[in-house]
Tab-separated table of C-alpha atoms and ligand atoms in Angstrom:
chain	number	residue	atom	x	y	z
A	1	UNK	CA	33.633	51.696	90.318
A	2	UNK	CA	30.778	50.517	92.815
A	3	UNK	CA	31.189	50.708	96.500
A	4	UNK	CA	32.067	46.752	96.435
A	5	UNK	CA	34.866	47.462	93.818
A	6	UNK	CA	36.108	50.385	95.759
A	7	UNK	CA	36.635	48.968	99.489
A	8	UNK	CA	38.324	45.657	97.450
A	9	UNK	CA	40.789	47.880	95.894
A	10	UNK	CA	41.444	49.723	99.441
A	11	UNK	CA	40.002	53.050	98.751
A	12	UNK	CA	38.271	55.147	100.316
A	13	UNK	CA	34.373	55.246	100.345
A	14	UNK	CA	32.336	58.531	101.383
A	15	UNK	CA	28.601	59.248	103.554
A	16	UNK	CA	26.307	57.964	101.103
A	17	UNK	CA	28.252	54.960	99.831
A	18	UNK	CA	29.113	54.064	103.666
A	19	UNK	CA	25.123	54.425	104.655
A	20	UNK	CA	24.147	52.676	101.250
A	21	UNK	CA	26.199	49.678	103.223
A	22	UNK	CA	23.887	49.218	105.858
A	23	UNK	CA	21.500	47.772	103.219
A	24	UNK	CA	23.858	44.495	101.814
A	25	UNK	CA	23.655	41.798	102.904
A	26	UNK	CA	24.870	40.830	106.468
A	27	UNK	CA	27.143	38.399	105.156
A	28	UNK	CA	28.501	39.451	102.392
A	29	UNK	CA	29.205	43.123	104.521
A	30	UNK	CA	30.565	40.540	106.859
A	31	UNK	CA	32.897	39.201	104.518
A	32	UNK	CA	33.994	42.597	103.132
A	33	UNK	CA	35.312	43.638	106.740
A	34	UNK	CA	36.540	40.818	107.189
A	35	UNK	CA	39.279	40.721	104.453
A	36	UNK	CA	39.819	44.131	105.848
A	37	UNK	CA	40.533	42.986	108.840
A	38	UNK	CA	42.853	39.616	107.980
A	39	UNK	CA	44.937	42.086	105.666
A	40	UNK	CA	45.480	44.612	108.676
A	41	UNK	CA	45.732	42.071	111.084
A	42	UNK	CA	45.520	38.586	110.674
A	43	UNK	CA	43.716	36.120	112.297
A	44	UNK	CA	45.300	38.309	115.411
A	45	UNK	CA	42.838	39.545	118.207
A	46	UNK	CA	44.379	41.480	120.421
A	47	UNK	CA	43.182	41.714	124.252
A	48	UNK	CA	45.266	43.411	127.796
A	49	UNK	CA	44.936	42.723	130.919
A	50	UNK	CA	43.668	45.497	132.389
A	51	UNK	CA	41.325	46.777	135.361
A	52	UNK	CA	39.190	49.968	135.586
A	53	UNK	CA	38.390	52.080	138.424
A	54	UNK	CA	35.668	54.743	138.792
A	55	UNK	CA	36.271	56.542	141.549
A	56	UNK	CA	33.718	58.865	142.085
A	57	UNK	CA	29.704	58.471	140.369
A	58	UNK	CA	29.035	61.725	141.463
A	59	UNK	CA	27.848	64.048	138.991
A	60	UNK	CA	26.606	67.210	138.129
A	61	UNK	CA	26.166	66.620	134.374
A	62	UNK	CA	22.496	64.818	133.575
A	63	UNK	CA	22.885	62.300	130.849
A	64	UNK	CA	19.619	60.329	129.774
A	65	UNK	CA	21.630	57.083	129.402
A	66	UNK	CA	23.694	57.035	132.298
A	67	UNK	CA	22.564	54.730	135.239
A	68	UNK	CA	26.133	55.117	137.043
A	69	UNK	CA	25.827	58.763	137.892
A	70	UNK	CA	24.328	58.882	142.155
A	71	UNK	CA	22.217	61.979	140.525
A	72	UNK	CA	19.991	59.402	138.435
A	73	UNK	CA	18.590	56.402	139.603
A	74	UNK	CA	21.815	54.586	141.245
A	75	UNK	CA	21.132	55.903	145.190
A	76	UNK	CA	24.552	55.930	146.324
A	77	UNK	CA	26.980	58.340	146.325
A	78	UNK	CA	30.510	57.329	146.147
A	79	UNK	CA	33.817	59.547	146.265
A	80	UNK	CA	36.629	57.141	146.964
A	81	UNK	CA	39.934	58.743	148.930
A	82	UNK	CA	43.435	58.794	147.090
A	83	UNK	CA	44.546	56.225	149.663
A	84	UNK	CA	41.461	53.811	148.575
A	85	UNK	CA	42.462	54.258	145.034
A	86	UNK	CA	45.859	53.120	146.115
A	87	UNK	CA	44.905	49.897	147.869
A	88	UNK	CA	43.500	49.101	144.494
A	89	UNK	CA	46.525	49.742	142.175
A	90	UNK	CA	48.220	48.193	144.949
A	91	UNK	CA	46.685	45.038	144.612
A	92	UNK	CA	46.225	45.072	140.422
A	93	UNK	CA	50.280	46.235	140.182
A	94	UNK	CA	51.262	43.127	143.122
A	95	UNK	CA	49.432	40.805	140.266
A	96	UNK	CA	51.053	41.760	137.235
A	97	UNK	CA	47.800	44.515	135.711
A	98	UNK	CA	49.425	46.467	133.472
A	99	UNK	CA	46.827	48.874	132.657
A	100	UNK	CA	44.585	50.935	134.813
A	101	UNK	CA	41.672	52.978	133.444
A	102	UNK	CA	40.475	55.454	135.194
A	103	UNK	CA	37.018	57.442	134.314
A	104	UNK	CA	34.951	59.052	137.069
A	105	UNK	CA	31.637	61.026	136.820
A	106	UNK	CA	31.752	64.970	136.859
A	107	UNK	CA	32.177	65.897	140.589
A	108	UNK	CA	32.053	69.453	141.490
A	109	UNK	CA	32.594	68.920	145.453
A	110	UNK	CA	36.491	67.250	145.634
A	111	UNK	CA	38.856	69.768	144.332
A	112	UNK	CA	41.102	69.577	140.940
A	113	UNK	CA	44.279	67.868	142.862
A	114	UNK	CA	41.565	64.992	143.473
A	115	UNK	CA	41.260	64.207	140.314
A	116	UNK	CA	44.680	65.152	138.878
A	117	UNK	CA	47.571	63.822	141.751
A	118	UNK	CA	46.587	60.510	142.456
A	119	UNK	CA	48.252	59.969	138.931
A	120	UNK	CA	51.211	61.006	140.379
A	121	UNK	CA	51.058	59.068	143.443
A	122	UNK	CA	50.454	56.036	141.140
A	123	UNK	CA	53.241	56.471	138.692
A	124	UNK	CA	55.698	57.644	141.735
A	125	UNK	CA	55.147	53.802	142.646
A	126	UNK	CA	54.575	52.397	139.484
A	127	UNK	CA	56.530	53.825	136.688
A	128	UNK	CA	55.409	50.764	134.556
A	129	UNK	CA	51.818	50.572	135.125
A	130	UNK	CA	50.241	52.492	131.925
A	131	UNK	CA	47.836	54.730	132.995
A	132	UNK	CA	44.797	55.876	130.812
A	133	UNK	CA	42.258	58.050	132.368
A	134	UNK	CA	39.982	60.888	132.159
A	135	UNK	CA	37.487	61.404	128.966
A	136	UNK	CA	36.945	64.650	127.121
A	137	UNK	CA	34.445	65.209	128.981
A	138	UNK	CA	35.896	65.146	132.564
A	139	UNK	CA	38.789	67.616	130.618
A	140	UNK	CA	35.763	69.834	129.837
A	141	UNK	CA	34.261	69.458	133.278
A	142	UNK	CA	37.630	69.961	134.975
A	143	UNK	CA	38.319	73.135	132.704
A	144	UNK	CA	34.938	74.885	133.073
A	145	UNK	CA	34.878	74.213	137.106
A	146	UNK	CA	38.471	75.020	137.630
A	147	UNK	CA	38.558	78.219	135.356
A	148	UNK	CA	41.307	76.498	133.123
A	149	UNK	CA	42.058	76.072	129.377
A	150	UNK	CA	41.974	72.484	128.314
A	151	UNK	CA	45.721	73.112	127.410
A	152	UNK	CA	46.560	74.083	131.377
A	153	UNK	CA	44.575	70.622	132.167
A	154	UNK	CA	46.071	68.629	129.592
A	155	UNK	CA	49.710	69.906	130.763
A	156	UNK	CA	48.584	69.116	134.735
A	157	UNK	CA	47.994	65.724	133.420
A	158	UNK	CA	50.925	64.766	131.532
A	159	UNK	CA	53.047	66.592	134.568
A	160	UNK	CA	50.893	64.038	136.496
A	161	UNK	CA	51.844	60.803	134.551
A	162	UNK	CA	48.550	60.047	132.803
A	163	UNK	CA	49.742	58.061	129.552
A	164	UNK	CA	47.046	58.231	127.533
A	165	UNK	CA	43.135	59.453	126.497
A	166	UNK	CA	40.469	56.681	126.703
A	167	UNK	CA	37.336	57.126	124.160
A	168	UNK	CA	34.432	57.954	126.537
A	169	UNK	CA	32.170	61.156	126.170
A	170	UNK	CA	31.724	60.391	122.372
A	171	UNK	CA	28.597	59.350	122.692
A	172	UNK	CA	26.956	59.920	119.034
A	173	UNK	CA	28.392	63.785	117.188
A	174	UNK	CA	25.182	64.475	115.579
A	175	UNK	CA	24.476	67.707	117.664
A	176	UNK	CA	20.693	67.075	118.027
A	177	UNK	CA	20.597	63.538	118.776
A	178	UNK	CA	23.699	64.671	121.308
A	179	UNK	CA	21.155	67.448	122.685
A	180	UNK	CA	18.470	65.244	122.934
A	181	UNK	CA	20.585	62.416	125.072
A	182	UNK	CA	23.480	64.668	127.066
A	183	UNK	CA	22.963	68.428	126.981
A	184	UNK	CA	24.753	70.507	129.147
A	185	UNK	CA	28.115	68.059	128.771
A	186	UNK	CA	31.212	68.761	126.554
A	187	UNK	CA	30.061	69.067	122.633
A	188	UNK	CA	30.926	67.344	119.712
A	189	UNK	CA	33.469	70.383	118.350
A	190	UNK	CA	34.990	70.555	121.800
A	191	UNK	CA	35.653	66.529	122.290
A	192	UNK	CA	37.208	66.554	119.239
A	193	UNK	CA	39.390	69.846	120.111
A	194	UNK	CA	40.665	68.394	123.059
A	195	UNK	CA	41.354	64.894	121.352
A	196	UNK	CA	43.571	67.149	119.174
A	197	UNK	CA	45.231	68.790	121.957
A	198	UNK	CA	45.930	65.831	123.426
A	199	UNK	CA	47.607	64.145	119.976
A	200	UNK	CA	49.495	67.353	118.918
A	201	UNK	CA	51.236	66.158	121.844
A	202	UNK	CA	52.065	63.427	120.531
A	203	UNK	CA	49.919	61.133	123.173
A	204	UNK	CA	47.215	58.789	121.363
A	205	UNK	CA	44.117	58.056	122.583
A	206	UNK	CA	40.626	55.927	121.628
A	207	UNK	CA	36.925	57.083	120.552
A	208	UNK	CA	34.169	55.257	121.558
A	209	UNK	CA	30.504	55.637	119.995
A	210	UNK	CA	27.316	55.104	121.948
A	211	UNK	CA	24.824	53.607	119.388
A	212	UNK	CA	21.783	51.608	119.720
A	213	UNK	CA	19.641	54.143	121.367
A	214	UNK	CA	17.366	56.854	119.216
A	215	UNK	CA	20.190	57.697	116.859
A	216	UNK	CA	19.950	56.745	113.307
A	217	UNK	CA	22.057	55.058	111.107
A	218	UNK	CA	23.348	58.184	109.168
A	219	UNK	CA	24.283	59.309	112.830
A	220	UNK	CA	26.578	56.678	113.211
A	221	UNK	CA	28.046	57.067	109.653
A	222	UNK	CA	28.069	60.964	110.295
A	223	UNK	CA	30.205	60.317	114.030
A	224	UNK	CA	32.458	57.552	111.945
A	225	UNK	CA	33.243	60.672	109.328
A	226	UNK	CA	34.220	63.167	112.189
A	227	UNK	CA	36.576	60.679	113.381
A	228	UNK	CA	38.107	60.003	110.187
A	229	UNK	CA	38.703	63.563	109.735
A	230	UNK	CA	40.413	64.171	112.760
A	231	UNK	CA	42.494	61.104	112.352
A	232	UNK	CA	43.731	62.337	108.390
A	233	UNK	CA	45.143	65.212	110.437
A	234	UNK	CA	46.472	63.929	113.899
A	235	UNK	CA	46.953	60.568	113.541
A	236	UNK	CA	46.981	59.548	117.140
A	237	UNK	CA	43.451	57.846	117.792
A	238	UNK	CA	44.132	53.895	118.740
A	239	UNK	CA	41.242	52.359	118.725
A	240	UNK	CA	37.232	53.063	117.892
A	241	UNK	CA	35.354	51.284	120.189
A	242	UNK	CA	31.379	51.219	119.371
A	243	UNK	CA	29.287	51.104	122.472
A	244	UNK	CA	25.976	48.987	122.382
A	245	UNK	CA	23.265	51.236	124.397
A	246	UNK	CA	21.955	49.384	128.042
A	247	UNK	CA	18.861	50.181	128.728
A	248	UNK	CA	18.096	49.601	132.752
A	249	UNK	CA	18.373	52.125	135.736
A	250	UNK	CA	17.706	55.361	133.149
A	251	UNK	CA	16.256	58.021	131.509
A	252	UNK	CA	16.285	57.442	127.395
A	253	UNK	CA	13.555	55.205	128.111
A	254	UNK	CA	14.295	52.704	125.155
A	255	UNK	CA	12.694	49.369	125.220
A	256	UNK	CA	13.528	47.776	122.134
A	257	UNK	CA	17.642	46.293	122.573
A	258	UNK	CA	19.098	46.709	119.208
A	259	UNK	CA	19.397	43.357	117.101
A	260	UNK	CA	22.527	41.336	116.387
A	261	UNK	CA	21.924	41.779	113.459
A	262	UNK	CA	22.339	45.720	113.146
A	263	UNK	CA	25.305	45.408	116.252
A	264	UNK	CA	27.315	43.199	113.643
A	265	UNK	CA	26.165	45.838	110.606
A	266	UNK	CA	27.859	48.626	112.260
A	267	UNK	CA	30.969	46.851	113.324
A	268	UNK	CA	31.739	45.640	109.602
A	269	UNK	CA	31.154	49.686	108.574
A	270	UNK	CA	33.175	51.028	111.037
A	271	UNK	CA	35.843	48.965	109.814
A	272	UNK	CA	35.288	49.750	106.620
A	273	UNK	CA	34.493	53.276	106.885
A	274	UNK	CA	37.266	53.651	109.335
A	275	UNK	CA	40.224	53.298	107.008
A	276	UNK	CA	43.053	55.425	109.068
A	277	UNK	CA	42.144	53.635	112.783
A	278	UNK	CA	43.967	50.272	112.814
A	279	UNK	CA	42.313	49.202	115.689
A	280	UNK	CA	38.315	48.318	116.038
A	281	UNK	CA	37.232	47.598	119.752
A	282	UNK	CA	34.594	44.766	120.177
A	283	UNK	CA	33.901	45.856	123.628
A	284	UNK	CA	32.149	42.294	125.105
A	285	UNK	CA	31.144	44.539	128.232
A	286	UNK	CA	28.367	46.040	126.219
A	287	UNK	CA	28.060	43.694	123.123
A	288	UNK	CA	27.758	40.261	124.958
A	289	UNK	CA	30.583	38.057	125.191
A	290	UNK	CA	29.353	35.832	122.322
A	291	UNK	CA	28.465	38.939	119.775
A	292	UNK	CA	32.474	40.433	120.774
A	293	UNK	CA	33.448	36.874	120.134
A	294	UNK	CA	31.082	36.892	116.566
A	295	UNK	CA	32.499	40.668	115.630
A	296	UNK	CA	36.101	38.955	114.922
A	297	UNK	CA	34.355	37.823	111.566
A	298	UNK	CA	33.153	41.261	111.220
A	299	UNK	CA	35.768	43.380	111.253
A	300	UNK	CA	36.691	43.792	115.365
A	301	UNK	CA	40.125	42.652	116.400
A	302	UNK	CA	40.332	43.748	119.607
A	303	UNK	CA	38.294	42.569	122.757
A	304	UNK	CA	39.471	44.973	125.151
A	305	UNK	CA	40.500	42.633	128.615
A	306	UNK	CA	39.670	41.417	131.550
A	307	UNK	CA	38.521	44.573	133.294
A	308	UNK	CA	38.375	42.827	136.527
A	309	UNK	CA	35.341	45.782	138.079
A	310	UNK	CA	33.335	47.353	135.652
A	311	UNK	CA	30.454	50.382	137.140
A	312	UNK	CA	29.616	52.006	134.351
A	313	UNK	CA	27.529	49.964	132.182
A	314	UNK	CA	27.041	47.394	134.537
A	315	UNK	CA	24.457	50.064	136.438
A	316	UNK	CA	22.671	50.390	132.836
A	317	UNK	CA	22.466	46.001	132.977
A	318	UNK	CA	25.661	45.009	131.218
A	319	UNK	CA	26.655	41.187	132.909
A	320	UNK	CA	30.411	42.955	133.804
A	321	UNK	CA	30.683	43.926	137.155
A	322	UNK	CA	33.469	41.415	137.704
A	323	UNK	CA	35.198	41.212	134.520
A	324	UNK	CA	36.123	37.998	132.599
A	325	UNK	CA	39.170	35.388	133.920
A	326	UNK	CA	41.884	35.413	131.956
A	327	UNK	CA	42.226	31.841	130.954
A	328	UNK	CA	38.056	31.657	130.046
A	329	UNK	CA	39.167	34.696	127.488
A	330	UNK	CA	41.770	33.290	125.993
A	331	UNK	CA	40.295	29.657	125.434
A	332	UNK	CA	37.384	31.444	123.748
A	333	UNK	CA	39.447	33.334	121.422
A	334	UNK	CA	40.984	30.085	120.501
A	335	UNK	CA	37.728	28.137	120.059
A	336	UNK	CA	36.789	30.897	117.513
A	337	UNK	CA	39.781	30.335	115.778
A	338	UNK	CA	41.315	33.740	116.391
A	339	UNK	CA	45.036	33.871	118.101
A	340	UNK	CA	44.891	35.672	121.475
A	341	UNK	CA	47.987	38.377	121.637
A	342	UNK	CA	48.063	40.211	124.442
A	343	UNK	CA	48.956	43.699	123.999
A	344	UNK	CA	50.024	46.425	126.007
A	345	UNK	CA	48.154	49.876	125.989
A	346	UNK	CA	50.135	51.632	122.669
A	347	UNK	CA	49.170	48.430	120.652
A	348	UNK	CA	52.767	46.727	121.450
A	349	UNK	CA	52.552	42.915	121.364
A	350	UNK	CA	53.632	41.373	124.439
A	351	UNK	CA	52.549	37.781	124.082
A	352	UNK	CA	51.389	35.491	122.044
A	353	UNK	CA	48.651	33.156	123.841
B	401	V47	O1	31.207	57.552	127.678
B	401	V47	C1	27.218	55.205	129.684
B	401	V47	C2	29.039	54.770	127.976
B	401	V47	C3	31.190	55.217	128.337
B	401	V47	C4	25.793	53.710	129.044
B	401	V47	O2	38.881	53.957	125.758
B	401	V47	C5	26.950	53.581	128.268
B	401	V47	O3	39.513	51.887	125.863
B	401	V47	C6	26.036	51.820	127.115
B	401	V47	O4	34.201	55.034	127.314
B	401	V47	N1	24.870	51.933	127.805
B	401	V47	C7	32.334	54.953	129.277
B	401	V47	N2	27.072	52.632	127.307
B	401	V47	C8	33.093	53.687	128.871
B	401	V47	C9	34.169	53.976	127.865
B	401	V47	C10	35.186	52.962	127.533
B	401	V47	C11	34.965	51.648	127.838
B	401	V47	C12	35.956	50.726	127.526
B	401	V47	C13	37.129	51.080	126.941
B	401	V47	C14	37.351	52.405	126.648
B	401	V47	C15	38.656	52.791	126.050
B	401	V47	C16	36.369	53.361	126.934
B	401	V47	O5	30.143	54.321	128.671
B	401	V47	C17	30.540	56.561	128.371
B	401	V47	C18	29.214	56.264	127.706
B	401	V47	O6	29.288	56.426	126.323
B	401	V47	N3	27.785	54.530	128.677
B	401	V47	N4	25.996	54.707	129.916
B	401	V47	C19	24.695	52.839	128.780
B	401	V47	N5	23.526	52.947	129.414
């Protein structure tokens, strides 16, 4: 059986025959992931309306491709007070948000109970509102500055009402490409630990992939593989949400922005590769609007939501400081012939658009 043969029957293809992809034809890759896709999903994409807050960009990790952290090029440093957060969630849970994520950078200076009770505060008012915050690699930070095993932070959390694990921290596995872009920050082995803390459980969470950068394309098959692995045993990631590299305000110094061409490529893989994850995350914040739109035909059938404030890539030159409005997302879906479903975080379907 070739590799063609094998992903139309639904099994399971390995490294080399998932890198020997990358050299079909866009198209016909295209058309692969998307059967994949229509069988697991439809013509559904699936969207929430969420916001995300970032309340601190103060850092004492040095990533080359961050342009959010105050310690890099972005000169202002930012720790915002529980009560700040508040008027926020305030304001998204008066209007009907039903997700907040919440991802800061690694601050040493405001205490664990910063970080850890305004979850509390926030689920004391709003039972409802889901709330998924802090990466693997603010567990790691949290755990090495606070002299605590990731269990004792992952327990603090849940105590605290966080609801679930979003994908940052990723970044790419391969442990020298990792060294080379974010030494010094959680590794691959303990990322994927604490993902598998956090599903034993019985919480899920998402896995993002920063690509586009001076990875390779066996990189990205090689990080795809990890998370499969971890998936055949656990079971609880979501979502795989590939990140497309921005290249203002930092240190990795890449000038060339990776084509369409190879954005779409990896997208259809992942899909394909990605057998156990139902859910693959076109994430328009870093993709483009148009290419998210585009990556429905190529496997994606999520485009995350409307975000509302966005400082994370935005720093590194992503157009989403200010999210999307709602209505402009959902008439786009529809003009690409997709049916909008909003969703709420665990994948439950809520409404259909
Ligand atoms: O981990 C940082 C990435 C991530 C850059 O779980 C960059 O639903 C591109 O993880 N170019 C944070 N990317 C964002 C994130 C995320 C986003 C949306 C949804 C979910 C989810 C998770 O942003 C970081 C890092 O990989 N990042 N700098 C940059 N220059």
């Amino acid at each position: 059986m070739n590799v063609v043969e094998k992903i139309k029957a639904g099994k399971r293809i390995d490294f080399d025959e998932a890198l020997g992809l990358y050299e079909m034809d866009l198209f016909e890759l295209g058309e692969l992931a998307n059967e994949r896709r229509l069988k697991m999903h439809g013509k559904k994409t699936y969207f929430n309306i969420n916001r995300h807050i970032n309340p601190t960009n103060i850092c004492k990790d040095v990533c080359k491709f961050c342009a959010y952290s105050a310690s890099r090029k972005n000169p202002k440093p930012y720790a915002l007070k529980h009560e700040e957060i508040m008027d926020i969630v305030d304001d998204i849970a008066a209007r009907g948000i039903k997700e907040v994520h919440i991802v800061s950078a690694h601050n040493p200076e405001t205490g664990l109970d910063w970080y850890t009770t305004v979850f509390s505060k926030i689920k004391a008012k709003y039972p409802e509102l889901h709330i998924k915050a802090l990466t693997a690699a603010e567990i790691h930070f949290l755990s090495e500055e606070y002299n605590k095993s990731y269990d004792e932070i992952i327990d603090i959390m849940i105590e605290n009402g966080v609801d679930s694990l979003p994908g940052g921290g990723a970044e790419i596995f391969d442990e020298e490409v990792r060294d080379y872009i974010c030494k010094g920050k959680v590794t691959s082995e303990q990322w994927l630990e604490i993902h598998e803390k956090w599903h034993s459980r019985g919480r899920k969470s998402n896995v993002t992939m920063l690509f586009g950068h001076v990875e390779k394309r066996k990189d990205r098959v090689d990080h795809m593989m990890r998370i499969r692995d971890l998936q055949d045993k656990t079971g609880g990631f979501n979502c795989f949400i590939p990140l497309v590299y921005q290249s203002e305000n930092n240190f990795l110094n890449i000038k060339e922005f990776m084509t369409a061409h190879e954005i779409l490529k990896t997208m259809a893989i992942s899909r394909l590769v990605l057998d156990n994850v139902a859910n693959l995350k076109a994430y328009w914040v870093t993709s483009t609007v148009n290419l998210a739109l585009l990556s429905q035909e190529f496997g994606a059938n999520d485009l995350d939501g409307t975000i509302e404030k966005e400082s994370i890539n935005s720093a590194a030159g992503a157009n989403s400081a200010n999210g999307l409005e709602l209505q402009e997302f959902i008439d786009q879906i529809k003009d690409t012939g997709f049916i909008p479903v909003e969703r709420d975080s665990l994948y439950n379907e809520l409404k259909v658009w």
